[in-house]
């Protein structure tokens, strides 16, 4: 018998007290810690290390398509907004070159069990271009069959027809995630993303008819013109549409960093108090509708693979958020994409010019990265376990690493006492367990184990680099 997790608990006072900026821990160390002296050579060494150890870990692929047709004012992504679709054709040529190189490097090293297309807007590519790209990926990598692989794509419902949804399924995708953000027409206008509800529903219906295994919807709270009333209506519509997963992101209004956000009128922004109410109400409504709070903005139906994996302690966290797959090597292709291979992270060049230049020179377009030391690997596991399971067995960490947990993390355990006093977690001889009240503040708890926080570095100060933890 599997015991479900207790529901998440909203405590406005604690949230107000602890709200601060912090990483999302899709990687540890976080990307701002990557170093410029890590490049193509170091990546080759990491792959050679895998070959020597005859690693049989499964492979994951991420493909980044950076283009968008129009700009959404809230966007903080690394994207290129252009109506000139010929740019995509040029990009595709280089992307295929990178896929060729990665395919040769990883030849014979395992099957692809996970594929994710992100952006930008992956469906900026035409149906023909996508078919061509998928065929190229299949020619270079050995993919697990449809029943065993998770092949997902982010879709902007404004860019796809019902026929295109069916075509993407035939091209090999079996999961889709739809950007919705908010169904309210005034909110949509304020963020320059007009997306009629009927259009989104048509895409979802087509996805069900085409046999996708999972449909996920992205929402954002804290957008301009949002009110409790408008958000209630949006949530009612989303619950009625019944996606398998829902991501509810916090809008980080940082116009000093993200230029498009300067087009959002300050007067339209909900106050911090309304924003907290929006979050509280959204969590309540989604949980009442039967969704399970997975953690870090994510909800899923109780029978969805994510919820099942969490109950069984198998949940993982990677650059795409939560995943049900065992730890795998992540090979990422495309401008600014981040790979995780062996004990390394590596990121591709962030501009098209630099990305194309490296590929023209015959090398993988890696610009920076990091080789994890033993302390990084240890802390990465501790943070991942807390993020995914909301609990950590100290002895299970001692089995994997030659340390005495209480000794090694004496300072950290001391810091956790303040959270214990606030009722956010409990610590006994064996377990650190996050309470329902602490689940919304899991980032704050994980930050205690982050060795790099507070360590000076040559980029912007911390409050500007990370979004609010809640
Ligand atoms: S939110 Fe998505 S579609 Fe909108 S500009 Fe950003 S990446 Fe493009």
Short mmCIF file of C-alpha atoms and ligand atoms in Angstrom, two decimals:
data_model
loop_
_atom_site.label_atom_id
_atom_site.label_comp_id
_atom_site.label_asym_id
_atom_site.label_seq_id
_atom_site.Cartn_x
_atom_site.Cartn_y
_atom_site.Cartn_z
CA UNK A 1 0.00 0.00 0.00
CA UNK A 2 1.39 3.39 -0.98
CA UNK A 3 0.79 6.28 1.42
CA UNK A 4 0.00 9.54 -0.31
CA UNK A 5 1.86 12.69 0.72
CA UNK A 6 -0.03 15.02 3.05
CA UNK A 7 -1.41 18.10 1.31
CA UNK A 8 0.65 21.24 1.06
CA UNK A 9 -0.12 23.89 3.69
CA UNK A 10 -0.10 27.64 3.03
CA UNK A 11 1.15 29.85 5.87
CA UNK A 12 1.15 33.48 4.73
CA UNK A 13 3.09 34.71 7.78
CA UNK A 14 6.00 32.30 7.30
CA UNK A 15 6.02 32.85 3.54
CA UNK A 16 6.13 36.62 4.08
CA UNK A 17 8.96 36.19 6.59
CA UNK A 18 11.10 33.88 4.44
CA UNK A 19 10.39 35.13 0.93
CA UNK A 20 13.71 35.85 -0.77
CA UNK A 21 15.50 35.22 -4.06
CA UNK A 22 16.90 31.74 -4.64
CA UNK A 23 17.83 29.13 -7.25
CA UNK A 24 15.36 26.62 -8.70
CA UNK A 25 17.97 23.84 -8.49
CA UNK A 26 17.45 22.29 -11.90
CA UNK A 27 21.18 21.77 -11.49
CA UNK A 28 23.68 21.92 -8.64
CA UNK A 29 25.95 23.81 -8.80
CA UNK A 30 23.63 26.32 -10.48
CA UNK A 31 24.46 27.59 -13.98
CA UNK A 32 25.85 30.90 -12.71
CA UNK A 33 28.73 28.87 -11.24
CA UNK A 34 29.84 27.45 -14.59
CA UNK A 35 33.39 28.42 -15.53
CA UNK A 36 34.80 29.79 -18.75
CA UNK A 37 37.80 27.45 -18.70
CA UNK A 38 35.52 24.47 -19.34
CA UNK A 39 35.10 23.83 -23.07
CA UNK A 40 35.03 21.25 -25.85
CA UNK A 41 38.16 19.43 -24.58
CA UNK A 42 36.75 18.95 -21.08
CA UNK A 43 33.46 17.72 -22.54
CA UNK A 44 35.33 15.14 -24.67
CA UNK A 45 37.16 13.96 -21.54
CA UNK A 46 33.85 13.49 -19.73
CA UNK A 47 32.46 11.38 -22.59
CA UNK A 48 35.69 9.36 -22.77
CA UNK A 49 35.36 8.73 -19.02
CA UNK A 50 31.89 7.28 -19.58
CA UNK A 51 33.20 5.01 -22.32
CA UNK A 52 36.05 3.79 -20.11
CA UNK A 53 33.67 2.99 -17.27
CA UNK A 54 31.35 1.31 -19.81
CA UNK A 55 28.52 3.42 -18.42
CA UNK A 56 25.13 2.05 -19.36
CA UNK A 57 23.10 4.93 -18.01
CA UNK A 58 20.27 5.80 -20.37
CA UNK A 59 20.56 8.89 -22.55
CA UNK A 60 18.32 11.95 -22.62
CA UNK A 61 18.22 14.53 -25.38
CA UNK A 62 17.23 18.17 -25.17
CA UNK A 63 16.80 20.24 -28.34
CA UNK A 64 16.51 24.02 -28.13
CA UNK A 65 14.64 26.05 -30.76
CA UNK A 66 15.18 29.69 -29.78
CA UNK A 67 12.76 31.49 -32.14
CA UNK A 68 9.37 33.09 -31.40
CA UNK A 69 6.99 34.91 -33.74
CA UNK A 70 5.95 37.57 -31.25
CA UNK A 71 7.08 38.71 -27.83
CA UNK A 72 5.18 37.99 -24.62
CA UNK A 73 5.93 40.92 -22.32
CA UNK A 74 6.48 38.77 -19.23
CA UNK A 75 9.10 36.59 -20.91
CA UNK A 76 12.47 36.08 -19.25
CA UNK A 77 13.62 33.28 -21.60
CA UNK A 78 16.64 33.27 -23.84
CA UNK A 79 14.81 33.63 -27.19
CA UNK A 80 14.98 35.38 -30.56
CA UNK A 81 11.81 37.12 -31.72
CA UNK A 82 11.63 37.30 -35.51
CA UNK A 83 9.07 36.90 -38.26
CA UNK A 84 11.85 36.03 -40.68
CA UNK A 85 11.47 32.24 -40.78
CA UNK A 86 14.48 31.84 -43.09
CA UNK A 87 16.57 32.22 -39.91
CA UNK A 88 15.16 28.91 -38.70
CA UNK A 89 16.36 27.15 -41.87
CA UNK A 90 19.93 28.37 -41.27
CA UNK A 91 19.71 27.37 -37.59
CA UNK A 92 18.44 23.93 -38.52
CA UNK A 93 21.50 23.34 -40.71
CA UNK A 94 23.86 24.06 -37.80
CA UNK A 95 21.72 22.15 -35.31
CA UNK A 96 21.91 19.05 -37.52
CA UNK A 97 25.68 19.44 -37.67
CA UNK A 98 25.82 19.47 -33.85
CA UNK A 99 23.51 16.44 -33.67
CA UNK A 100 25.84 14.58 -36.09
CA UNK A 101 28.82 15.28 -33.82
CA UNK A 102 27.01 14.29 -30.62
CA UNK A 103 25.62 11.18 -32.33
CA UNK A 104 29.15 10.06 -33.26
CA UNK A 105 30.47 10.75 -29.75
CA UNK A 106 27.76 8.72 -28.03
CA UNK A 107 27.55 6.00 -30.67
CA UNK A 108 26.80 2.61 -29.06
CA UNK A 109 26.54 4.07 -25.55
CA UNK A 110 22.88 3.50 -24.86
CA UNK A 111 19.36 4.29 -25.92
CA UNK A 112 17.60 7.62 -25.84
CA UNK A 113 14.76 7.22 -23.34
CA UNK A 114 13.83 10.88 -23.07
CA UNK A 115 13.61 13.69 -25.59
CA UNK A 116 12.47 17.20 -24.88
CA UNK A 117 12.02 20.10 -27.30
CA UNK A 118 12.03 23.51 -25.64
CA UNK A 119 12.49 27.12 -26.58
CA UNK A 120 11.58 29.81 -27.59
CA UNK A 121 8.83 28.12 -29.52
CA UNK A 122 9.71 24.67 -30.92
CA UNK A 123 6.64 24.82 -33.18
CA UNK A 124 8.16 27.90 -34.84
CA UNK A 125 9.65 25.20 -37.11
CA UNK A 126 7.33 24.19 -39.93
CA UNK A 127 5.84 20.71 -40.04
CA UNK A 128 8.30 19.75 -42.76
CA UNK A 129 11.30 21.15 -40.84
CA UNK A 130 10.25 19.29 -37.69
CA UNK A 131 9.82 16.02 -39.63
CA UNK A 132 13.27 16.49 -41.14
CA UNK A 133 14.83 17.25 -37.71
CA UNK A 134 13.21 14.25 -36.03
CA UNK A 135 14.38 11.96 -38.86
CA UNK A 136 17.88 13.35 -38.38
CA UNK A 137 17.79 12.66 -34.63
CA UNK A 138 16.61 9.10 -35.27
CA UNK A 139 19.39 8.58 -37.82
CA UNK A 140 22.00 9.63 -35.23
CA UNK A 141 20.67 8.08 -32.02
CA UNK A 142 19.03 4.83 -31.03
CA UNK A 143 15.60 5.69 -29.54
CA UNK A 144 13.62 3.47 -27.15
CA UNK A 145 10.25 2.57 -28.63
CA UNK A 146 7.21 4.76 -28.10
CA UNK A 147 5.89 2.73 -25.17
CA UNK A 148 9.14 3.10 -23.21
CA UNK A 149 10.37 6.56 -24.15
CA UNK A 150 9.17 9.98 -22.98
CA UNK A 151 9.20 12.29 -25.96
CA UNK A 152 7.87 15.72 -25.16
CA UNK A 153 7.49 19.09 -26.82
CA UNK A 154 6.51 22.56 -25.61
CA UNK A 155 3.68 23.89 -27.75
CA UNK A 156 2.41 27.40 -28.21
CA UNK A 157 -1.27 26.72 -29.08
CA UNK A 158 -1.30 29.88 -31.19
CA UNK A 159 1.16 28.29 -33.62
CA UNK A 160 -0.37 24.86 -34.24
CA UNK A 161 -3.44 23.50 -36.00
CA UNK A 162 -5.30 20.30 -35.15
CA UNK A 163 -3.55 18.63 -38.10
CA UNK A 164 -0.15 19.75 -36.79
CA UNK A 165 -0.87 18.18 -33.38
CA UNK A 166 -1.55 14.86 -35.13
CA UNK A 167 1.53 15.28 -37.27
CA UNK A 168 3.77 15.88 -34.22
CA UNK A 169 2.45 12.64 -32.71
CA UNK A 170 3.35 10.78 -35.92
CA UNK A 171 6.80 12.38 -35.87
CA UNK A 172 7.42 10.69 -32.50
CA UNK A 173 6.23 12.96 -29.67
CA UNK A 174 4.05 11.35 -27.00
CA UNK A 175 3.78 14.20 -24.44
CA UNK A 176 2.95 17.84 -24.92
CA UNK A 177 3.10 20.83 -22.71
CA UNK A 178 0.99 23.87 -23.59
CA UNK A 179 1.78 27.44 -22.66
CA UNK A 180 -1.47 29.04 -21.49
CA UNK A 181 -0.51 31.44 -18.63
CA UNK A 182 -4.02 32.89 -18.20
CA UNK A 183 -7.33 32.64 -20.05
CA UNK A 184 -8.51 36.14 -19.15
CA UNK A 185 -8.64 38.42 -22.26
CA UNK A 186 -7.53 41.54 -20.31
CA UNK A 187 -4.52 39.73 -18.85
CA UNK A 188 -3.67 38.32 -22.27
CA UNK A 189 -3.79 41.82 -23.75
CA UNK A 190 -1.60 43.24 -20.98
CA UNK A 191 1.11 40.64 -21.71
CA UNK A 192 0.73 40.69 -25.52
CA UNK A 193 -0.31 37.05 -25.77
CA UNK A 194 -3.79 36.80 -27.24
CA UNK A 195 -4.76 33.15 -27.10
CA UNK A 196 -8.48 32.36 -27.17
CA UNK A 197 -9.58 29.57 -24.83
CA UNK A 198 -11.26 27.73 -27.71
CA UNK A 199 -7.92 27.51 -29.52
CA UNK A 200 -6.23 25.90 -26.50
CA UNK A 201 -9.15 23.50 -25.97
CA UNK A 202 -9.00 22.48 -29.64
CA UNK A 203 -5.29 21.65 -29.29
CA UNK A 204 -5.95 19.63 -26.12
CA UNK A 205 -8.80 17.71 -27.76
CA UNK A 206 -6.62 16.99 -30.77
CA UNK A 207 -3.81 15.78 -28.46
CA UNK A 208 -6.19 13.36 -26.76
CA UNK A 209 -7.50 12.10 -30.09
CA UNK A 210 -3.95 11.69 -31.39
CA UNK A 211 -3.00 9.50 -28.40
CA UNK A 212 -0.49 11.62 -26.49
CA UNK A 213 0.24 10.00 -23.12
CA UNK A 214 0.28 13.23 -21.13
CA UNK A 215 -0.90 16.81 -21.53
CA UNK A 216 0.54 19.51 -19.36
CA UNK A 217 -0.51 23.17 -19.01
CA UNK A 218 1.63 26.11 -17.90
CA UNK A 219 0.02 28.93 -15.92
CA UNK A 220 1.52 32.04 -14.35
CA UNK A 221 0.30 33.91 -11.29
CA UNK A 222 1.20 37.52 -10.55
CA UNK A 223 0.65 38.78 -14.12
CA UNK A 224 -0.64 42.31 -14.82
CA UNK A 225 -4.45 42.72 -14.57
CA UNK A 226 -4.78 39.43 -12.69
CA UNK A 227 -7.28 39.44 -9.84
CA UNK A 228 -8.68 36.76 -7.56
CA UNK A 229 -11.79 36.81 -9.70
CA UNK A 230 -10.03 36.47 -13.05
CA UNK A 231 -7.69 33.77 -11.74
CA UNK A 232 -10.62 31.82 -10.29
CA UNK A 233 -12.23 31.77 -13.70
CA UNK A 234 -9.00 30.71 -15.41
CA UNK A 235 -8.52 27.88 -12.91
CA UNK A 236 -12.10 26.71 -13.35
CA UNK A 237 -11.53 26.49 -17.09
CA UNK A 238 -8.20 24.70 -16.67
CA UNK A 239 -9.67 22.18 -14.21
CA UNK A 240 -12.53 21.60 -16.62
CA UNK A 241 -10.04 20.95 -19.44
CA UNK A 242 -8.45 18.36 -17.12
CA UNK A 243 -4.73 18.31 -18.10
CA UNK A 244 -2.61 15.56 -16.50
CA UNK A 245 -0.11 18.07 -15.14
CA UNK A 246 -0.23 21.76 -14.32
CA UNK A 247 2.72 24.06 -13.74
CA UNK A 248 1.89 27.26 -11.88
CA UNK A 249 4.78 29.68 -12.15
CA UNK A 250 5.40 32.81 -10.15
CA UNK A 251 5.82 35.84 -12.45
CA UNK A 252 9.09 37.53 -11.57
CA UNK A 253 8.74 41.20 -12.56
CA UNK A 254 12.34 42.27 -13.17
CA UNK A 255 12.11 45.03 -15.81
CA UNK A 256 15.66 46.17 -15.00
CA UNK A 257 16.88 42.80 -16.36
CA UNK A 258 14.26 41.75 -18.93
CA UNK A 259 13.55 44.54 -21.43
CA UNK A 260 10.15 43.26 -22.67
CA UNK A 261 8.81 43.56 -19.10
CA UNK A 262 9.23 47.35 -19.32
CA UNK A 263 6.09 47.34 -21.50
CA UNK A 264 4.04 46.17 -18.54
CA UNK A 265 2.45 49.08 -16.69
CA UNK A 266 3.33 49.15 -12.99
CA UNK A 267 -0.24 50.20 -12.21
CA UNK A 268 -1.51 46.91 -13.69
CA UNK A 269 0.60 44.74 -11.39
CA UNK A 270 -1.16 42.95 -8.51
CA UNK A 271 0.11 44.00 -5.08
CA UNK A 272 2.32 41.53 -3.14
CA UNK A 273 -0.67 40.80 -0.86
CA UNK A 274 -2.94 39.99 -3.82
CA UNK A 275 -0.17 37.87 -5.34
CA UNK A 276 0.05 35.75 -2.20
CA UNK A 277 -3.74 35.41 -2.19
CA UNK A 278 -3.59 34.31 -5.84
CA UNK A 279 -1.11 31.60 -4.92
CA UNK A 280 -3.07 30.46 -1.89
CA UNK A 281 -6.33 30.32 -3.80
CA UNK A 282 -4.73 28.51 -6.77
CA UNK A 283 -3.15 25.83 -4.59
CA UNK A 284 -6.41 25.34 -2.73
CA UNK A 285 -8.47 25.05 -5.89
CA UNK A 286 -6.09 22.66 -7.65
CA UNK A 287 -5.79 20.42 -4.57
CA UNK A 288 -9.59 20.48 -4.10
CA UNK A 289 -9.90 19.40 -7.74
CA UNK A 290 -7.76 16.33 -6.93
CA UNK A 291 -4.34 17.47 -8.15
CA UNK A 292 -1.31 16.51 -6.04
CA UNK A 293 1.28 19.17 -5.25
CA UNK A 294 4.52 17.64 -6.56
CA UNK A 295 6.73 20.55 -5.52
CA UNK A 296 8.28 23.67 -7.05
CA UNK A 297 5.22 24.96 -8.97
CA UNK A 298 4.13 21.53 -10.23
CA UNK A 299 0.83 19.70 -9.79
CA UNK A 300 -0.24 16.34 -11.22
CA UNK A 301 -3.20 14.01 -11.14
CA UNK A 302 -2.71 11.24 -8.53
CA UNK A 303 -2.37 8.57 -11.24
CA UNK A 304 0.08 10.59 -13.34
CA UNK A 305 3.58 9.10 -13.57
CA UNK A 306 5.08 12.08 -11.69
CA UNK A 307 2.81 11.60 -8.68
CA UNK A 308 3.33 7.84 -8.69
CA UNK A 309 7.13 8.23 -8.97
CA UNK A 310 7.11 10.68 -6.06
CA UNK A 311 5.13 8.30 -3.85
CA UNK A 312 7.63 5.57 -4.70
CA UNK A 313 10.67 7.82 -4.06
CA UNK A 314 11.80 7.64 -7.72
CA UNK A 315 11.32 11.26 -8.73
CA UNK A 316 14.32 13.07 -10.29
CA UNK A 317 15.05 16.70 -11.00
CA UNK A 318 16.82 17.97 -14.11
CA UNK A 319 16.86 20.98 -16.44
CA UNK A 320 13.32 20.23 -17.58
CA UNK A 321 12.07 20.21 -13.99
CA UNK A 322 10.79 16.94 -12.48
CA UNK A 323 11.25 13.62 -14.24
CA UNK A 324 10.37 10.00 -13.60
CA UNK A 325 13.45 8.59 -15.29
CA UNK A 326 16.49 7.10 -13.60
CA UNK A 327 19.52 9.35 -13.73
CA UNK A 328 20.66 9.67 -17.30
CA UNK A 329 23.27 11.45 -19.39
CA UNK A 330 21.68 14.60 -20.78
CA UNK A 331 22.92 15.62 -24.22
CA UNK A 332 21.64 19.05 -25.19
CA UNK A 333 21.75 20.55 -28.65
CA UNK A 334 21.07 24.10 -29.76
CA UNK A 335 22.08 27.61 -28.81
CA UNK A 336 22.50 28.14 -25.00
CA UNK A 337 21.50 24.50 -24.24
CA UNK A 338 23.02 22.83 -21.16
CA UNK A 339 24.26 19.21 -21.09
CA UNK A 340 24.85 17.08 -17.99
CA UNK A 341 27.31 14.29 -18.80
CA UNK A 342 29.16 12.25 -16.16
CA UNK A 343 30.16 14.60 -13.35
CA UNK A 344 30.03 17.69 -15.58
CA UNK A 345 27.68 20.38 -16.81
CA UNK A 346 28.40 22.24 -20.04
CA UNK A 347 26.58 25.05 -21.77
CA UNK A 348 26.53 25.98 -25.45
CA UNK A 349 27.26 29.46 -26.79
CA UNK A 350 24.41 31.85 -26.05
CA UNK A 351 24.31 33.86 -29.29
CA UNK A 352 23.63 32.48 -32.76
CA UNK A 353 26.81 34.10 -34.14
CA UNK A 354 29.09 32.44 -31.57
CA UNK A 355 27.19 29.13 -31.85
CA UNK A 356 27.57 29.09 -35.66
CA UNK A 357 31.23 30.17 -35.49
CA UNK A 358 32.26 27.25 -33.27
CA UNK A 359 30.42 24.74 -35.45
CA UNK A 360 32.03 26.28 -38.55
CA UNK A 361 35.36 25.61 -36.81
CA UNK A 362 34.46 21.92 -36.47
CA UNK A 363 34.07 21.85 -32.68
CA UNK A 364 31.08 21.46 -30.40
CA UNK A 365 29.84 24.96 -29.49
CA UNK A 366 30.51 24.71 -25.74
CA UNK A 367 31.27 28.01 -24.05
CA UNK A 368 31.47 27.16 -20.34
CA UNK A 369 30.79 24.45 -17.80
CA UNK A 370 31.91 22.81 -14.60
CA UNK A 371 33.42 19.54 -13.42
CA UNK A 372 31.80 18.58 -10.14
CA UNK A 373 34.05 17.64 -7.22
CA UNK A 374 33.02 15.15 -4.51
CA UNK A 375 31.47 17.86 -2.36
CA UNK A 376 29.37 19.08 -5.32
CA UNK A 377 28.19 15.52 -6.04
CA UNK A 378 27.24 14.99 -2.40
CA UNK A 379 25.34 18.27 -2.10
CA UNK A 380 23.68 17.68 -5.46
CA UNK A 381 22.17 14.43 -4.16
CA UNK A 382 21.08 16.00 -0.85
CA UNK A 383 19.35 18.90 -2.65
CA UNK A 384 17.76 16.62 -5.27
CA UNK A 385 16.34 14.26 -2.62
CA UNK A 386 14.84 17.12 -0.64
CA UNK A 387 13.41 18.74 -3.78
CA UNK A 388 11.85 15.50 -5.05
CA UNK A 389 10.88 13.59 -1.91
CA UNK A 390 10.58 16.30 0.78
CA UNK A 391 12.60 14.02 3.03
CA UNK A 392 16.15 12.77 3.32
CA UNK A 393 17.53 9.67 5.00
CA UNK A 394 20.91 10.66 6.45
CA UNK A 395 22.14 7.05 6.56
CA UNK A 396 21.30 6.53 2.88
CA UNK A 397 23.68 9.41 2.07
CA UNK A 398 26.36 7.83 4.30
CA UNK A 399 26.02 4.61 2.29
CA UNK A 400 26.86 6.45 -0.93
CA UNK A 401 29.57 8.78 0.39
CA UNK A 402 32.40 8.24 2.91
CA UNK A 403 31.12 10.81 5.42
CA UNK A 404 29.35 11.03 8.76
CA UNK A 405 26.33 13.13 7.80
CA UNK A 406 25.90 14.92 11.14
CA UNK A 407 29.59 15.79 11.27
CA UNK A 408 29.94 16.86 7.64
CA UNK A 409 26.80 18.99 7.68
CA UNK A 410 27.07 20.24 11.25
CA UNK A 411 26.75 23.91 10.22
CA UNK A 412 23.86 23.18 7.86
CA UNK A 413 21.97 21.16 10.48
CA UNK A 414 22.44 24.07 12.87
CA UNK A 415 20.89 26.42 10.31
CA UNK A 416 17.97 24.05 9.79
CA UNK A 417 17.03 24.43 13.45
CA UNK A 418 15.47 27.83 12.67
CA UNK A 419 13.24 26.12 10.06
CA UNK A 420 12.41 23.42 12.60
CA UNK A 421 11.34 26.13 15.06
CA UNK A 422 9.06 27.58 12.39
CA UNK A 423 7.49 24.15 11.88
CA UNK A 424 8.81 23.74 8.33
CA UNK A 425 10.69 20.49 8.96
CA UNK A 426 11.57 17.90 11.57
CA UNK A 427 14.93 16.23 12.20
CA UNK A 428 15.31 12.91 14.02
CA UNK A 429 18.15 10.37 14.21
CA UNK A 430 17.56 9.21 10.67
CA UNK A 431 15.39 11.63 8.70
CA UNK A 432 15.11 15.24 7.72
CA UNK A 433 11.40 15.51 6.88
CA UNK A 434 9.78 18.59 5.35
CA UNK A 435 6.30 19.26 6.78
CA UNK A 436 3.28 20.25 4.63
CA UNK A 437 3.96 23.85 5.75
CA UNK A 438 7.59 23.63 4.61
CA UNK A 439 6.87 22.25 1.15
CA UNK A 440 6.25 25.64 -0.44
CA UNK A 441 9.56 26.83 0.99
CA UNK A 442 11.63 23.88 -0.19
CA UNK A 443 13.99 26.19 -2.10
CA UNK A 444 14.85 28.03 1.12
CA UNK A 445 15.55 24.70 2.83
CA UNK A 446 17.77 23.49 -0.03
CA UNK A 447 19.67 26.78 -0.07
CA UNK A 448 21.13 25.82 3.33
CA UNK A 449 23.06 23.02 1.57
CA UNK A 450 24.28 25.24 -1.30
CA UNK A 451 27.98 25.83 -0.66
CA UNK A 452 28.21 28.59 -3.26
CA UNK A 453 25.53 30.94 -1.96
CA UNK A 454 27.06 34.00 -0.43
CA UNK A 455 30.41 33.26 -2.10
CA UNK A 456 31.47 36.28 -4.14
CA UNK A 457 31.66 35.93 -7.90
CA UNK A 458 31.99 38.13 -10.95
CA UNK A 459 28.34 38.36 -11.95
CA UNK A 460 25.38 40.37 -10.73
CA UNK A 461 24.61 40.24 -7.00
CA UNK A 462 22.40 37.41 -5.84
CA UNK A 463 19.02 39.16 -5.53
CA UNK A 464 19.13 39.95 -9.24
CA UNK A 465 20.16 36.49 -10.40
CA UNK A 466 17.41 34.36 -8.94
CA UNK A 467 13.64 34.54 -8.82
CA UNK A 468 11.72 34.71 -5.53
CA UNK A 469 11.50 31.36 -3.76
CA UNK A 470 7.74 31.89 -3.42
S1 LIG B 1 6.97 33.26 -23.35
FE1 LIG B 1 7.51 31.67 -24.81
S2 LIG B 1 6.45 32.28 -26.70
FE2 LIG B 1 6.46 34.09 -25.38
S3 LIG B 1 8.30 35.23 -26.01
FE3 LIG B 1 8.90 33.92 -24.29
S4 LIG B 1 9.71 32.04 -25.21
FE4 LIG B 1 8.52 33.13 -26.79
#
